[in-house]
Coordinates of C-alpha atoms and ligand atoms in Angstrom, one line a residue:
M102 CA 103.1 149.5 84.6
T103 CA 105.0 147.3 87.0
V104 CA 103.3 145.1 89.5
A105 CA 104.4 144.7 92.9
V106 CA 105.6 140.9 93.2
P107 CA 105.4 139.7 96.6
D108 CA 108.7 138.1 98.0
S109 CA 106.8 135.1 99.4
P110 CA 104.0 132.9 98.5
R111 CA 100.8 134.8 99.7
P112 CA 97.3 133.4 100.2
R113 CA 94.6 135.1 98.1
G114 CA 93.6 138.6 99.8
V115 CA 90.2 137.3 100.6
L116 CA 91.6 135.2 103.2
E117 CA 92.8 138.2 104.9
R118 CA 89.2 139.8 104.8
M119 CA 87.7 136.5 105.9
P120 CA 86.4 136.0 109.3
R121 CA 87.7 133.1 111.1
Y122 CA 85.2 130.4 112.5
R123 CA 85.3 130.4 115.9
P124 CA 85.0 127.0 117.4
G125 CA 82.7 126.7 121.0
L126 CA 85.5 126.2 123.3
P127 CA 85.6 123.7 126.0
P128 CA 84.7 125.5 129.4
A129 CA 87.8 126.6 131.9
P130 CA 87.6 124.3 135.0
V131 CA 86.0 125.9 138.2
P132 CA 86.8 124.0 141.2
G133 CA 83.7 122.3 142.8
L134 CA 81.8 122.6 139.4
A135 CA 81.4 119.9 136.9
A136 CA 82.0 121.9 133.4
Y137 CA 79.7 121.8 130.6
K138 CA 80.1 122.9 127.0
I139 CA 76.8 124.3 125.6
S140 CA 78.3 126.5 122.9
S141 CA 78.3 124.1 119.7
N142 CA 74.7 122.7 119.7
E143 CA 76.0 119.4 120.1
N144 CA 74.1 116.5 121.1
P145 CA 74.9 115.6 124.6
Y146 CA 74.0 111.9 124.4
P147 CA 76.8 109.6 123.7
P148 CA 76.4 107.5 120.3
L149 CA 73.9 104.7 120.3
P150 CA 75.5 101.4 121.5
S151 CA 74.2 100.1 118.0
V152 CA 75.9 102.8 115.8
L153 CA 79.2 102.4 117.8
E154 CA 79.3 98.5 117.2
V155 CA 79.0 99.4 113.1
V156 CA 81.8 101.9 113.8
R157 CA 84.0 99.3 115.2
E158 CA 83.2 96.8 112.7
H159 CA 84.1 99.3 110.0
A160 CA 87.3 100.4 111.8
A161 CA 88.9 97.0 110.6
G162 CA 88.5 98.4 106.8
I163 CA 90.1 101.6 107.1
N164 CA 93.0 100.7 104.9
R165 CA 90.4 101.2 101.9
Y166 CA 89.1 104.0 100.4
P167 CA 85.5 104.6 101.1
D168 CA 82.6 104.1 98.5
M169 CA 83.2 107.4 96.4
G170 CA 79.6 107.0 95.4
N171 CA 78.2 106.6 99.0
T172 CA 75.8 104.4 97.7
A173 CA 74.5 102.6 100.7
L174 CA 74.2 105.9 102.6
R175 CA 72.4 107.2 99.5
D176 CA 70.1 104.2 99.5
A177 CA 69.1 104.7 103.1
I178 CA 68.4 108.3 102.6
V179 CA 66.2 107.4 99.5
E180 CA 64.3 104.7 102.2
R181 CA 63.7 107.5 104.8
L182 CA 62.8 110.6 102.4
R183 CA 61.2 108.8 99.5
V184 CA 63.3 111.0 97.2
S185 CA 65.3 109.1 94.4
A186 CA 69.2 108.7 94.8
D187 CA 70.0 111.0 92.0
M188 CA 68.7 113.9 94.3
I189 CA 71.0 113.0 96.9
A190 CA 74.6 114.4 97.3
P191 CA 76.3 113.8 100.4
G192 CA 79.5 115.8 102.0
T193 CA 81.5 116.1 104.8
G194 CA 78.8 118.2 106.9
S195 CA 76.4 120.2 105.7
V196 CA 78.9 122.9 105.8
G197 CA 81.1 120.9 103.2
V198 CA 78.0 120.5 101.1
L199 CA 77.2 124.1 101.3
G200 CA 80.8 125.1 100.3
Q201 CA 80.0 122.4 97.4
I202 CA 76.8 124.5 96.5
V203 CA 78.5 128.0 96.3
V204 CA 81.5 126.7 94.4
A205 CA 79.3 124.9 91.9
M206 CA 76.9 128.0 91.3
C207 CA 79.2 131.2 91.8
D208 CA 81.5 132.6 89.5
A209 CA 83.8 135.4 91.1
G210 CA 81.7 138.6 92.2
D211 CA 78.3 136.5 91.8
E212 CA 76.1 137.2 94.9
V213 CA 74.9 135.0 97.7
V214 CA 72.1 136.2 99.7
Y215 CA 71.4 135.4 103.5
A216 CA 69.9 136.7 106.8
W217 CA 72.0 138.1 109.1
R218 CA 72.6 137.0 112.2
S219 CA 72.8 133.7 110.8
F220 CA 75.1 130.6 110.5
E221 CA 78.9 131.6 111.2
A222 CA 79.9 129.4 108.3
Y223 CA 78.0 131.3 105.6
P224 CA 80.3 134.6 105.2
I225 CA 83.3 132.1 105.3
V226 CA 82.0 129.6 102.6
V227 CA 80.8 132.3 100.2
A228 CA 84.1 134.4 100.6
L229 CA 86.2 131.3 100.0
A230 CA 84.5 130.6 96.9
G231 CA 85.4 134.3 95.6
A232 CA 81.6 135.2 95.8
E233 CA 80.1 138.3 97.3
A234 CA 77.9 137.9 100.5
V235 CA 74.7 140.1 100.5
A236 CA 73.5 139.9 104.5
V237 CA 70.0 141.0 105.1
P238 CA 69.3 141.9 108.7
L239 CA 66.7 140.0 110.4
T240 CA 63.6 141.4 111.7
A241 CA 63.0 142.9 115.2
D242 CA 61.6 139.7 116.3
H243 CA 64.7 137.5 115.1
R244 CA 63.3 136.0 112.0
H245 CA 64.4 136.1 108.5
D246 CA 62.9 139.1 106.6
L247 CA 62.0 137.5 103.3
A248 CA 60.5 140.3 101.7
A249 CA 63.9 142.2 102.3
M250 CA 65.8 139.3 101.3
A251 CA 63.6 138.9 98.0
A252 CA 64.3 142.7 97.4
A253 CA 68.2 142.0 97.7
I254 CA 68.2 139.8 94.7
T255 CA 70.1 141.3 91.5
D256 CA 71.2 140.1 88.2
R257 CA 74.4 138.8 90.0
T258 CA 72.6 136.7 92.5
R259 CA 73.2 133.0 92.2
V260 CA 72.1 131.7 95.7
V261 CA 70.0 132.5 98.4
L262 CA 70.3 130.8 102.1
V263 CA 67.5 130.3 104.4
C264 CA 68.5 129.2 107.5
T265 CA 65.3 127.3 109.5
P266 CA 65.2 127.2 112.3
N267 CA 67.9 129.6 112.3
N268 CA 71.2 129.7 114.1
P269 CA 71.6 131.1 116.4
T270 CA 68.0 132.6 116.8
G271 CA 66.1 129.6 116.8
T272 CA 63.3 131.0 114.8
I273 CA 61.8 129.5 111.6
V274 CA 60.5 130.7 108.5
T275 CA 56.9 128.9 107.9
D276 CA 56.0 127.2 105.0
A277 CA 53.4 129.9 103.6
E278 CA 56.1 132.4 104.0
I279 CA 58.8 130.3 102.2
R280 CA 56.3 129.3 99.4
D281 CA 55.3 133.3 98.8
F282 CA 59.0 134.0 98.9
L283 CA 59.9 131.5 96.0
T284 CA 57.3 132.9 93.8
T285 CA 59.3 136.1 93.7
V286 CA 62.6 134.5 93.2
P287 CA 63.8 134.2 89.6
A288 CA 63.8 130.5 88.5
H289 CA 67.8 130.6 88.0
V290 CA 68.5 131.6 91.5
L291 CA 69.1 128.4 93.8
V292 CA 67.3 128.6 97.1
V293 CA 69.1 126.8 99.7
I294 CA 66.9 125.8 102.7
D295 CA 69.3 124.9 105.5
E296 CA 67.4 122.5 108.3
A297 CA 70.3 121.5 110.2
Y298 CA 67.8 121.3 113.2
V299 CA 64.8 119.9 111.2
E300 CA 64.4 117.2 113.8
F301 CA 63.7 119.5 116.8
V302 CA 61.0 121.3 115.0
T303 CA 57.4 120.8 116.3
E304 CA 55.6 123.9 115.0
P305 CA 52.8 122.6 112.3
D306 CA 53.4 125.7 110.2
A307 CA 57.3 125.0 109.3
P308 CA 58.0 124.3 106.1
D309 CA 57.5 120.8 104.6
S310 CA 60.7 121.3 102.7
L311 CA 60.5 118.0 100.5
A312 CA 57.2 118.9 99.3
I313 CA 58.5 122.6 98.3
L314 CA 61.3 121.0 96.4
R315 CA 59.2 119.0 94.6
D316 CA 57.3 122.1 93.3
H317 CA 60.6 123.9 92.9
P318 CA 63.4 122.8 91.0
N319 CA 65.5 125.6 92.2
V320 CA 65.2 124.5 95.7
V321 CA 68.1 122.6 97.6
V322 CA 67.5 121.2 101.1
L323 CA 70.6 120.7 103.5
R324 CA 70.4 118.2 106.1
T325 CA 73.3 117.2 108.8
F326 CA 73.9 113.8 111.0
S327 CA 75.7 116.3 113.2
K328 CA 72.8 117.4 115.8
A329 CA 69.8 115.4 116.0
Y330 CA 71.8 112.2 115.1
G331 CA 74.7 113.1 117.3
L332 CA 77.3 112.3 114.7
A333 CA 79.3 115.8 114.7
G334 CA 82.5 114.2 114.8
L335 CA 82.3 111.9 112.0
R336 CA 81.5 115.0 109.3
V337 CA 78.4 114.1 107.2
G338 CA 75.6 115.9 105.9
Y339 CA 73.8 115.7 102.5
A340 CA 71.8 118.0 100.1
V341 CA 68.4 117.0 98.5
A342 CA 68.3 118.7 95.1
H343 CA 67.0 118.1 91.5
P344 CA 69.2 115.5 89.8
E345 CA 71.0 118.4 87.5
I346 CA 72.2 120.5 90.7
A347 CA 72.8 117.1 92.9
E348 CA 75.0 115.8 89.7
A349 CA 76.8 119.3 90.1
L350 CA 77.4 119.0 93.9
R351 CA 78.8 115.6 93.6
M352 CA 80.9 116.9 90.9
T353 CA 82.3 119.5 93.6
A354 CA 82.8 117.1 96.5
T355 CA 86.1 116.2 97.9
P356 CA 86.9 112.8 96.1
F357 CA 86.3 110.3 98.9
G358 CA 85.4 112.7 101.4
V359 CA 83.1 111.3 103.6
N360 CA 84.8 108.7 105.2
V361 CA 84.4 104.8 105.8
L362 CA 83.2 105.7 109.5
A363 CA 80.7 108.4 108.7
Q364 CA 78.9 106.6 105.8
A365 CA 78.7 103.5 108.2
A366 CA 77.5 105.5 111.1
A367 CA 74.9 107.4 109.2
V368 CA 73.5 104.3 107.6
A369 CA 73.2 102.9 111.0
S370 CA 71.7 106.0 112.4
L371 CA 69.0 105.9 110.0
A372 CA 68.3 102.4 110.7
A373 CA 68.1 103.3 114.3
Y374 CA 66.5 106.5 114.0
D375 CA 63.3 105.1 116.1
E376 CA 65.9 105.3 119.0
L377 CA 67.4 108.5 118.2
D378 CA 64.0 110.4 117.9
V379 CA 63.3 109.3 121.6
R380 CA 66.4 111.6 122.4
V381 CA 65.3 114.1 120.2
K382 CA 62.0 114.1 122.0
E383 CA 64.0 114.4 125.3
L384 CA 65.7 117.4 124.1
V385 CA 62.8 119.2 122.7
A386 CA 61.0 118.7 126.1
E387 CA 64.2 119.8 127.9
R388 CA 63.8 123.1 125.5
G389 CA 60.3 123.6 126.9
R390 CA 61.2 123.4 130.2
V391 CA 64.0 125.9 129.8
E392 CA 61.9 128.4 127.9
E393 CA 59.0 128.2 130.5
A394 CA 61.4 128.8 133.3
L395 CA 63.1 131.8 131.6
A396 CA 59.7 133.2 130.6
D397 CA 58.8 133.0 134.4
Q398 CA 62.0 134.8 135.1
G399 CA 60.8 137.7 132.8
W400 CA 62.9 137.1 129.9
D401 CA 61.6 137.7 126.4
L402 CA 63.4 135.4 124.1
P403 CA 62.4 134.3 120.6
P404 CA 60.5 131.0 120.5
S405 CA 63.0 128.2 119.6
Q406 CA 62.5 125.5 117.3
A407 CA 66.0 124.1 117.4
N408 CA 68.5 122.6 120.4
F409 CA 69.6 126.1 121.6
V410 CA 68.0 129.1 122.9
W411 CA 68.8 132.8 122.0
F412 CA 69.2 135.7 124.6
P413 CA 69.4 139.1 122.5
L414 CA 71.3 140.8 125.2
G415 CA 73.0 143.3 122.9
E416 CA 75.9 145.2 124.7
D417 CA 75.5 143.0 127.6
T418 CA 76.4 140.0 125.7
P419 CA 80.0 139.7 126.7
A420 CA 79.2 140.0 130.5
F421 CA 76.7 137.5 130.5
A422 CA 78.6 135.0 128.7
A423 CA 81.5 135.9 131.2
A424 CA 79.0 135.1 134.1
C425 CA 78.2 131.7 132.3
E426 CA 82.3 131.0 132.1
E427 CA 82.5 131.8 135.8
Q428 CA 80.3 128.9 136.8
A429 CA 82.0 126.6 134.5
L430 CA 79.2 126.8 131.8
T431 CA 80.3 127.7 128.1
V432 CA 77.7 129.4 126.2
R433 CA 78.3 131.2 122.6
P434 CA 78.2 134.8 122.7
Y435 CA 78.3 136.6 119.3
A436 CA 79.6 140.3 119.6
V437 CA 76.9 142.7 121.0
D438 CA 74.2 140.7 119.4
G439 CA 73.4 137.9 122.0
V440 CA 74.2 134.9 123.7
R441 CA 73.6 131.2 122.0
A442 CA 73.1 128.6 124.8
T443 CA 72.5 124.8 123.9
I444 CA 69.9 122.6 125.3
G445 CA 72.1 119.6 126.7
E446 CA 72.4 117.9 129.8
P447 CA 69.8 118.9 132.4
E448 CA 72.0 119.9 134.9
A449 CA 73.7 122.3 132.2
S450 CA 70.0 123.7 131.9
D451 CA 69.7 124.1 135.5
R452 CA 72.8 125.9 135.9
L453 CA 72.1 128.3 133.0
L454 CA 68.7 128.9 134.6
Q455 CA 70.2 130.0 138.1
I456 CA 72.8 132.2 136.1
A457 CA 69.8 133.8 134.0
A458 CA 68.0 134.4 137.3
A459 CA 70.8 135.8 139.2
W460 CA 71.5 138.0 136.1
R461 CA 68.0 139.3 136.0
A462 CA 67.6 140.0 139.7
A463 CA 70.8 142.1 139.6
R464 CA 69.7 144.1 136.6
G465 CA 65.8 144.2 137.2
Ligands
PLP209 C1 75.5 122.8 112.7 C2 74.7 123.4 111.6 C3 74.9 122.8 110.2 C4 75.8 121.6 110.2 O1 77.2 121.6 110.0 P1 77.7 120.3 109.9 O2 79.1 120.7 108.9 O3 76.9 119.1 109.0 O4 78.4 119.5 111.1 C5 74.9 123.4 109.2 N1 73.8 124.3 109.4 C6 73.7 125.2 110.2 C7 72.6 126.3 110.3 C8 74.3 124.7 111.5 O5 73.9 125.4 112.5

């Protein structure tokens, strides 16, 4: 039997089948209107002066490799979370850490279960690792269907991803729901709780993920400095996991991946958390204002616990996104599912509210 040999180097077939990550684009200019990008869940506040100062200081040392052990960063996280340093695995954004998790846990053909629609990076990370994605539809109220996710676990399942609050729908799983779920998950299946937006959560029945982690050795908590901490441009996040798993994640990290400036800025941000928290509370209040105004307009949106709101517009998704774009407001449309809009500058929210009101007036 002859095997066809390609006449040029070919990337793995999975790359052809894989979805592309579509970054939020900057808005096209519209004369007379300030443009706002509310498509990437970024923090609208500029870096804290104290954090910028630390970044400037460390810029003088970028001829050296960073500390590969992320010692100062892990110590700062230990201080904040009260877990031991051997449970912390930093990486190049929590997407980077998620890639390490799937590579560490999955052989070719192993399965990763996640809800859908959820974070767009999930199918990419899973496919790249050569694993199989098992996407379980959200419930009608845009929440994780944990019963269906439990039922989707097979003897090939190695990892389950739980995104709470869920990107892009903003909904949470409750502490009781995830604890129930964990009683049904086999002990060898790793459950990743992706908490990229945890700082924006105000619901008292949201998961206490670190307590859950203490009770379940098969749980990993993912956190990021990209959203509440406002360091999206520096690429730093981390996992909290039981020591054996955390060690595996440190082994699958890109060597020296978390750069000098990212480590220093993350440490400085943890030190300045009280100041950042004021901004987080402002964004949470702004989310409340936007949700209330949309409810008054007659919209029935899922309650958001993150720094964005979700319009489940179905077939109208592209048209709504285009209406926003015409007003120099870039939101994130998802096929024929819905539109995600970040809570950013109040002026951007005001414009979103005007567009949403006009939309309802025109369509009833
Ligand atoms: C934004 C986001 C992240 C964080 O990504 P980084 O790589 O840390 O910037 C992780 N998970 C979800 C669900 C997100 O929305």
